[in-house]
């Protein structure tokens, strides 16, 4: 077991036991937000044929050198037209956006630049070849336009359809057990007894798992007891691909997740040099990867964002630029001084906003790791390296939460 590792090392260790990466074929209707498993090549040229980018007239450019020329209207090409008339010298074919270019024509005059009288049209503006969208100018048949590991965002869904795919091979959603541990925890909505609090982490973590493309399985809350923990971990390791627990991993007498993992599971690392979120552990239970997240609500969200989320993304084969993530790395100019932490990466909650050319950061609420409101009231996290502080006006690394 490694004790007190950097965040980078923690991720490296966790990735030695990734989630299984299985794939499935799904319909395009179901694909939004999923991770494409394989490179996707186009089944067609895009555009499929030369067509007009404007409503107007398909003409010969040589016929329109002089403004006011009169051309004979010989027919119409509309979107979906199968047969299109040939445009000869002194002729024009009425054409709609997306309609096939008639043979013989080599330019388009916009409808606004023309006046039709009977079966003739007067050309009052330029005839432009640039108004023709050329076959395959966007994509050639066989060209890979979406790479495996990309998240299927809305435009990627449209592109898949444009390329002729009605089904996509995507990465299966890993099933991730989420287990809250603590005698004091009561599900929201139920009556509270003295000393009890509403449990929140399993809901938040389930939402984070779903956002990362996993299938969260929120288990019933577990008391601080070795026996209950053993039972639920055994069950979860059979039913799920990975396990996330919350609570019970610090130094306290009742921190049974750490105790049972030490005695009956396998711990790969315990404690990460970060604040908040120092006490997490990672290991395996019956071979299944398990993260023991701290119980403090801010800590568990932050550890998920910077450690568990990248682990899920890497496991699922998400690519760096187009993959799933919960935050973007940015540089932020601080409005106020920000205190760092000795020996630890310090992730304080900050608000990030654009002011002129710069992104500026400020802090607003109490920063305690028990204060989940601080994560809602801000939209970013500082990334102050160990032993450093920021003065007001300093530019620092930060995460802009999505
Ligand atoms: P622990 O990590 O078990 O020592 O818990 C640290 C703090 O987080 C304590 O104040 C707990 O009451 C609180 N806590 C633990 N688990 C949860 C949870 N699932 N939801 C909300 N707060 C929690
Ligand atoms: Mg506890």
PDB file of C-alpha atoms in Angstrom, residues 149-355:
ATOM      1  CA  UNK A 149     -13.616   7.628 -27.419  1.00  0.00           C
ATOM      2  CA  UNK A 150     -15.528  10.778 -28.403  1.00  0.00           C
ATOM      3  CA  UNK A 151     -18.627  11.748 -26.504  1.00  0.00           C
ATOM      4  CA  UNK A 152     -21.642  11.734 -28.789  1.00  0.00           C
ATOM      5  CA  UNK A 153     -22.755  15.324 -28.380  1.00  0.00           C
ATOM      6  CA  UNK A 154     -25.611  16.733 -30.447  1.00  0.00           C
ATOM      7  CA  UNK A 155     -23.540  17.705 -33.489  1.00  0.00           C
ATOM      8  CA  UNK A 156     -21.821  14.292 -33.459  1.00  0.00           C
ATOM      9  CA  UNK A 157     -25.263  12.642 -33.495  1.00  0.00           C
ATOM     10  CA  UNK A 158     -26.226  14.678 -36.565  1.00  0.00           C
ATOM     11  CA  UNK A 159     -22.893  13.892 -38.199  1.00  0.00           C
ATOM     12  CA  UNK A 160     -23.398  10.149 -37.580  1.00  0.00           C
ATOM     13  CA  UNK A 161     -26.756  10.370 -39.328  1.00  0.00           C
ATOM     14  CA  UNK A 162     -25.257  12.445 -42.178  1.00  0.00           C
ATOM     15  CA  UNK A 163     -22.706   9.669 -42.637  1.00  0.00           C
ATOM     16  CA  UNK A 164     -25.504   7.103 -42.924  1.00  0.00           C
ATOM     17  CA  UNK A 165     -25.311   5.373 -39.541  1.00  0.00           C
ATOM     18  CA  UNK A 166     -28.544   4.530 -37.741  1.00  0.00           C
ATOM     19  CA  UNK A 167     -26.798   2.422 -35.093  1.00  0.00           C
ATOM     20  CA  UNK A 168     -23.594   3.112 -33.213  1.00  0.00           C
ATOM     21  CA  UNK A 169     -21.203   0.943 -31.275  1.00  0.00           C
ATOM     22  CA  UNK A 170     -20.767   2.625 -27.909  1.00  0.00           C
ATOM     23  CA  UNK A 171     -19.016   1.813 -24.650  1.00  0.00           C
ATOM     24  CA  UNK A 172     -21.327   0.010 -22.229  1.00  0.00           C
ATOM     25  CA  UNK A 173     -22.211   1.967 -19.117  1.00  0.00           C
ATOM     26  CA  UNK A 174     -20.213   0.517 -16.237  1.00  0.00           C
ATOM     27  CA  UNK A 175     -22.332  -0.332 -13.192  1.00  0.00           C
ATOM     28  CA  UNK A 176     -20.987   1.475 -10.191  1.00  0.00           C
ATOM     29  CA  UNK A 177     -22.196   0.753  -6.659  1.00  0.00           C
ATOM     30  CA  UNK A 178     -22.506   3.762  -4.374  1.00  0.00           C
ATOM     31  CA  UNK A 179     -22.580   2.993  -0.691  1.00  0.00           C
ATOM     32  CA  UNK A 180     -22.995   5.586   2.072  1.00  0.00           C
ATOM     33  CA  UNK A 181     -21.646   4.583   5.462  1.00  0.00           C
ATOM     34  CA  UNK A 182     -22.405   6.193   8.831  1.00  0.00           C
ATOM     35  CA  UNK A 183     -24.615   5.653  11.897  1.00  0.00           C
ATOM     36  CA  UNK A 184     -25.693   9.303  11.789  1.00  0.00           C
ATOM     37  CA  UNK A 185     -27.093   9.224   8.258  1.00  0.00           C
ATOM     38  CA  UNK A 186     -30.829   9.375   7.486  1.00  0.00           C
ATOM     39  CA  UNK A 187     -32.234   9.498   3.935  1.00  0.00           C
ATOM     40  CA  UNK A 188     -33.725  12.919   3.091  1.00  0.00           C
ATOM     41  CA  UNK A 189     -37.470  12.975   3.581  1.00  0.00           C
ATOM     42  CA  UNK A 190     -37.430  10.770   6.670  1.00  0.00           C
ATOM     43  CA  UNK A 191     -37.747  12.028  10.265  1.00  0.00           C
ATOM     44  CA  UNK A 192     -34.466  12.976  11.924  1.00  0.00           C
ATOM     45  CA  UNK A 193     -33.574  11.739  15.395  1.00  0.00           C
ATOM     46  CA  UNK A 194     -31.164  13.508  17.769  1.00  0.00           C
ATOM     47  CA  UNK A 195     -27.658  13.526  16.362  1.00  0.00           C
ATOM     48  CA  UNK A 196     -28.704  12.365  12.908  1.00  0.00           C
ATOM     49  CA  UNK A 197     -28.283  14.290   9.654  1.00  0.00           C
ATOM     50  CA  UNK A 198     -29.646  14.020   6.163  1.00  0.00           C
ATOM     51  CA  UNK A 199     -27.476  11.887   3.974  1.00  0.00           C
ATOM     52  CA  UNK A 200     -26.456  13.603   0.767  1.00  0.00           C
ATOM     53  CA  UNK A 201     -23.349  12.057  -0.738  1.00  0.00           C
ATOM     54  CA  UNK A 202     -24.863   8.993  -2.382  1.00  0.00           C
ATOM     55  CA  UNK A 203     -27.230  11.223  -4.367  1.00  0.00           C
ATOM     56  CA  UNK A 204     -24.505  13.623  -5.461  1.00  0.00           C
ATOM     57  CA  UNK A 205     -22.073  10.834  -6.326  1.00  0.00           C
ATOM     58  CA  UNK A 206     -24.770   8.964  -8.274  1.00  0.00           C
ATOM     59  CA  UNK A 207     -25.338  12.110 -10.310  1.00  0.00           C
ATOM     60  CA  UNK A 208     -21.593  12.443 -10.950  1.00  0.00           C
ATOM     61  CA  UNK A 209     -21.350   8.787 -12.030  1.00  0.00           C
ATOM     62  CA  UNK A 210     -24.223   9.288 -14.463  1.00  0.00           C
ATOM     63  CA  UNK A 211     -22.612  12.432 -15.880  1.00  0.00           C
ATOM     64  CA  UNK A 212     -19.420  10.471 -16.507  1.00  0.00           C
ATOM     65  CA  UNK A 213     -21.352   7.883 -18.506  1.00  0.00           C
ATOM     66  CA  UNK A 214     -21.706   5.240 -15.805  1.00  0.00           C
ATOM     67  CA  UNK A 215     -24.793   3.531 -14.408  1.00  0.00           C
ATOM     68  CA  UNK A 216     -25.018   4.433 -10.720  1.00  0.00           C
ATOM     69  CA  UNK A 217     -26.486   1.868  -8.331  1.00  0.00           C
ATOM     70  CA  UNK A 218     -27.253   3.649  -5.080  1.00  0.00           C
ATOM     71  CA  UNK A 219     -27.351   1.157  -2.227  1.00  0.00           C
ATOM     72  CA  UNK A 220     -29.232   1.504   1.058  1.00  0.00           C
ATOM     73  CA  UNK A 221     -27.207   3.268   3.757  1.00  0.00           C
ATOM     74  CA  UNK A 222     -24.882   1.136   5.867  1.00  0.00           C
ATOM     75  CA  UNK A 223     -24.266   1.481   9.587  1.00  0.00           C
ATOM     76  CA  UNK A 224     -20.761   1.777  10.955  1.00  0.00           C
ATOM     77  CA  UNK A 225     -20.338  -1.971  11.320  1.00  0.00           C
ATOM     78  CA  UNK A 226     -17.785  -4.393   9.911  1.00  0.00           C
ATOM     79  CA  UNK A 227     -20.419  -7.095   9.385  1.00  0.00           C
ATOM     80  CA  UNK A 228     -22.808  -4.867   7.411  1.00  0.00           C
ATOM     81  CA  UNK A 229     -19.927  -3.556   5.348  1.00  0.00           C
ATOM     82  CA  UNK A 230     -18.647  -7.035   4.540  1.00  0.00           C
ATOM     83  CA  UNK A 231     -22.109  -8.100   3.447  1.00  0.00           C
ATOM     84  CA  UNK A 232     -22.724  -5.081   1.203  1.00  0.00           C
ATOM     85  CA  UNK A 233     -19.238  -5.150  -0.337  1.00  0.00           C
ATOM     86  CA  UNK A 234     -19.618  -8.841  -1.165  1.00  0.00           C
ATOM     87  CA  UNK A 235     -22.981  -8.194  -2.784  1.00  0.00           C
ATOM     88  CA  UNK A 236     -21.842  -5.078  -4.652  1.00  0.00           C
ATOM     89  CA  UNK A 237     -18.736  -6.813  -5.987  1.00  0.00           C
ATOM     90  CA  UNK A 238     -20.938  -9.481  -7.579  1.00  0.00           C
ATOM     91  CA  UNK A 239     -23.513  -7.048  -9.001  1.00  0.00           C
ATOM     92  CA  UNK A 240     -21.319  -4.147 -10.124  1.00  0.00           C
ATOM     93  CA  UNK A 241     -18.147  -3.331 -12.055  1.00  0.00           C
ATOM     94  CA  UNK A 242     -16.803  -1.022  -9.356  1.00  0.00           C
ATOM     95  CA  UNK A 243     -17.659   0.246  -5.887  1.00  0.00           C
ATOM     96  CA  UNK A 244     -17.617   3.726  -4.398  1.00  0.00           C
ATOM     97  CA  UNK A 245     -18.106   4.140  -0.680  1.00  0.00           C
ATOM     98  CA  UNK A 246     -18.532   7.414   1.158  1.00  0.00           C
ATOM     99  CA  UNK A 247     -17.429   7.933   4.738  1.00  0.00           C
ATOM    100  CA  UNK A 248     -15.431   5.880   7.181  1.00  0.00           C
ATOM    101  CA  UNK A 249     -11.973   6.193   5.653  1.00  0.00           C
ATOM    102  CA  UNK A 250     -10.239   8.630   8.018  1.00  0.00           C
ATOM    103  CA  UNK A 251      -8.399   8.070  11.252  1.00  0.00           C
ATOM    104  CA  UNK A 252     -11.445   7.848  13.549  1.00  0.00           C
ATOM    105  CA  UNK A 253     -12.411   4.886  15.693  1.00  0.00           C
ATOM    106  CA  UNK A 254     -15.493   4.260  13.566  1.00  0.00           C
ATOM    107  CA  UNK A 255     -13.784   4.466  10.222  1.00  0.00           C
ATOM    108  CA  UNK A 256     -14.599   0.886   9.338  1.00  0.00           C
ATOM    109  CA  UNK A 257     -14.247   1.131   5.568  1.00  0.00           C
ATOM    110  CA  UNK A 258     -10.521   1.608   5.987  1.00  0.00           C
ATOM    111  CA  UNK A 259     -10.377  -1.098   8.652  1.00  0.00           C
ATOM    112  CA  UNK A 260     -12.183  -3.759   6.638  1.00  0.00           C
ATOM    113  CA  UNK A 261     -10.215  -2.901   3.498  1.00  0.00           C
ATOM    114  CA  UNK A 262      -6.974  -3.263   5.448  1.00  0.00           C
ATOM    115  CA  UNK A 263      -7.953  -6.627   6.890  1.00  0.00           C
ATOM    116  CA  UNK A 264     -10.064  -8.250   4.199  1.00  0.00           C
ATOM    117  CA  UNK A 265      -9.649  -6.286   0.979  1.00  0.00           C
ATOM    118  CA  UNK A 266      -6.641  -4.867  -0.766  1.00  0.00           C
ATOM    119  CA  UNK A 267      -5.596  -1.237  -0.476  1.00  0.00           C
ATOM    120  CA  UNK A 268      -3.421   0.152  -3.277  1.00  0.00           C
ATOM    121  CA  UNK A 269      -3.213   3.656  -1.828  1.00  0.00           C
ATOM    122  CA  UNK A 270      -4.585   5.495   1.153  1.00  0.00           C
ATOM    123  CA  UNK A 271      -4.575   9.282   1.493  1.00  0.00           C
ATOM    124  CA  UNK A 272      -3.908  11.739  -1.288  1.00  0.00           C
ATOM    125  CA  UNK A 273      -1.905  14.946  -0.824  1.00  0.00           C
ATOM    126  CA  UNK A 274      -4.830  17.235  -1.487  1.00  0.00           C
ATOM    127  CA  UNK A 275      -7.168  19.524   0.418  1.00  0.00           C
ATOM    128  CA  UNK A 276     -10.071  19.056   0.666  1.00  0.00           C
ATOM    129  CA  UNK A 277     -10.329  15.318   0.253  1.00  0.00           C
ATOM    130  CA  UNK A 278      -7.199  13.994   1.961  1.00  0.00           C
ATOM    131  CA  UNK A 279      -8.353  10.593   3.199  1.00  0.00           C
ATOM    132  CA  UNK A 280      -9.524   8.609   0.129  1.00  0.00           C
ATOM    133  CA  UNK A 281      -8.404   5.079  -0.500  1.00  0.00           C
ATOM    134  CA  UNK A 282      -8.355   2.890  -3.571  1.00  0.00           C
ATOM    135  CA  UNK A 283      -8.049  -0.837  -3.772  1.00  0.00           C
ATOM    136  CA  UNK A 284     -10.041  -3.901  -4.644  1.00  0.00           C
ATOM    137  CA  UNK A 285     -12.663  -6.083  -3.063  1.00  0.00           C
ATOM    138  CA  UNK A 286     -12.913  -9.547  -4.621  1.00  0.00           C
ATOM    139  CA  UNK A 287     -10.972  -8.108  -7.543  1.00  0.00           C
ATOM    140  CA  UNK A 288     -13.421  -5.246  -8.168  1.00  0.00           C
ATOM    141  CA  UNK A 289     -11.977  -1.720  -8.020  1.00  0.00           C
ATOM    142  CA  UNK A 290     -13.161   0.250  -5.020  1.00  0.00           C
ATOM    143  CA  UNK A 291     -12.787   3.907  -4.104  1.00  0.00           C
ATOM    144  CA  UNK A 292     -13.304   4.824  -0.477  1.00  0.00           C
ATOM    145  CA  UNK A 293     -14.253   8.486  -0.585  1.00  0.00           C
ATOM    146  CA  UNK A 294     -14.296  10.721   2.480  1.00  0.00           C
ATOM    147  CA  UNK A 295     -17.647  11.442   4.092  1.00  0.00           C
ATOM    148  CA  UNK A 296     -17.396  15.210   4.075  1.00  0.00           C
ATOM    149  CA  UNK A 297     -19.662  16.226   1.191  1.00  0.00           C
ATOM    150  CA  UNK A 298     -17.269  18.712  -0.457  1.00  0.00           C
ATOM    151  CA  UNK A 299     -14.394  16.260  -0.106  1.00  0.00           C
ATOM    152  CA  UNK A 300     -16.275  13.427  -1.771  1.00  0.00           C
ATOM    153  CA  UNK A 301     -17.378  15.634  -4.706  1.00  0.00           C
ATOM    154  CA  UNK A 302     -13.898  17.084  -5.171  1.00  0.00           C
ATOM    155  CA  UNK A 303     -12.159  13.700  -5.012  1.00  0.00           C
ATOM    156  CA  UNK A 304     -14.668  12.366  -7.511  1.00  0.00           C
ATOM    157  CA  UNK A 305     -14.092  15.306  -9.855  1.00  0.00           C
ATOM    158  CA  UNK A 306     -10.297  15.156  -9.897  1.00  0.00           C
ATOM    159  CA  UNK A 307      -9.652  11.444  -9.376  1.00  0.00           C
ATOM    160  CA  UNK A 308     -12.642   9.156  -9.930  1.00  0.00           C
ATOM    161  CA  UNK A 309     -13.931  11.026 -13.008  1.00  0.00           C
ATOM    162  CA  UNK A 310     -10.597  10.826 -14.903  1.00  0.00           C
ATOM    163  CA  UNK A 311     -10.338   7.168 -13.860  1.00  0.00           C
ATOM    164  CA  UNK A 312     -13.783   6.451 -15.339  1.00  0.00           C
ATOM    165  CA  UNK A 313     -12.975   8.466 -18.483  1.00  0.00           C
ATOM    166  CA  UNK A 314      -9.662   6.651 -19.057  1.00  0.00           C
ATOM    167  CA  UNK A 315     -11.218   3.264 -18.318  1.00  0.00           C
ATOM    168  CA  UNK A 316     -13.953   3.878 -20.857  1.00  0.00           C
ATOM    169  CA  UNK A 317     -11.436   4.958 -23.488  1.00  0.00           C
ATOM    170  CA  UNK A 318     -12.590   8.574 -23.561  1.00  0.00           C
ATOM    171  CA  UNK A 319     -10.243  10.718 -25.649  1.00  0.00           C
ATOM    172  CA  UNK A 320      -8.685  13.764 -24.033  1.00  0.00           C
ATOM    173  CA  UNK A 321     -10.232  16.556 -26.103  1.00  0.00           C
ATOM    174  CA  UNK A 322     -13.637  15.100 -26.899  1.00  0.00           C
ATOM    175  CA  UNK A 323     -14.080  12.871 -23.872  1.00  0.00           C
ATOM    176  CA  UNK A 324     -16.187  13.130 -20.736  1.00  0.00           C
ATOM    177  CA  UNK A 325     -15.015  15.370 -17.935  1.00  0.00           C
ATOM    178  CA  UNK A 326     -16.454  17.411 -15.125  1.00  0.00           C
ATOM    179  CA  UNK A 327     -14.114  20.397 -15.396  1.00  0.00           C
ATOM    180  CA  UNK A 328     -11.853  22.300 -17.777  1.00  0.00           C
ATOM    181  CA  UNK A 329      -8.364  23.449 -16.841  1.00  0.00           C
ATOM    182  CA  UNK A 330      -8.028  27.237 -17.009  1.00  0.00           C
ATOM    183  CA  UNK A 331      -5.774  30.051 -15.797  1.00  0.00           C
ATOM    184  CA  UNK A 332      -7.514  32.482 -13.475  1.00  0.00           C
ATOM    185  CA  UNK A 333      -6.478  35.837 -12.060  1.00  0.00           C
ATOM    186  CA  UNK A 334      -7.406  35.988  -8.387  1.00  0.00           C
ATOM    187  CA  UNK A 335      -9.265  39.013  -7.062  1.00  0.00           C
ATOM    188  CA  UNK A 336      -8.407  38.179  -3.461  1.00  0.00           C
ATOM    189  CA  UNK A 337      -5.496  36.386  -1.826  1.00  0.00           C
ATOM    190  CA  UNK A 338      -5.970  32.618  -1.596  1.00  0.00           C
ATOM    191  CA  UNK A 339      -4.361  30.548   1.105  1.00  0.00           C
ATOM    192  CA  UNK A 340      -2.757  27.292   0.005  1.00  0.00           C
ATOM    193  CA  UNK A 341      -1.815  24.251   2.060  1.00  0.00           C
ATOM    194  CA  UNK A 342       1.591  23.008   3.155  1.00  0.00           C
ATOM    195  CA  UNK A 343       2.505  19.768   1.310  1.00  0.00           C
ATOM    196  CA  UNK A 344      -0.919  19.512  -0.334  1.00  0.00           C
ATOM    197  CA  UNK A 345      -2.556  20.527  -3.582  1.00  0.00           C
ATOM    198  CA  UNK A 346      -5.130  23.075  -2.422  1.00  0.00           C
ATOM    199  CA  UNK A 347      -8.499  23.143  -4.146  1.00  0.00           C
ATOM    200  CA  UNK A 348     -10.509  25.993  -2.742  1.00  0.00           C
ATOM    201  CA  UNK A 349     -13.893  26.792  -4.151  1.00  0.00           C
ATOM    202  CA  UNK A 350     -13.710  29.848  -6.371  1.00  0.00           C
ATOM    203  CA  UNK A 351     -16.083  31.669  -8.707  1.00  0.00           C
ATOM    204  CA  UNK A 352     -14.704  32.049 -12.199  1.00  0.00           C
ATOM    205  CA  UNK A 353     -15.970  34.580 -14.647  1.00  0.00           C
ATOM    206  CA  UNK A 354     -14.837  36.392 -17.759  1.00  0.00           C
ATOM    207  CA  UNK A 355     -13.910  40.041 -17.194  1.00  0.00           C
TER     208      UNK A 355
END
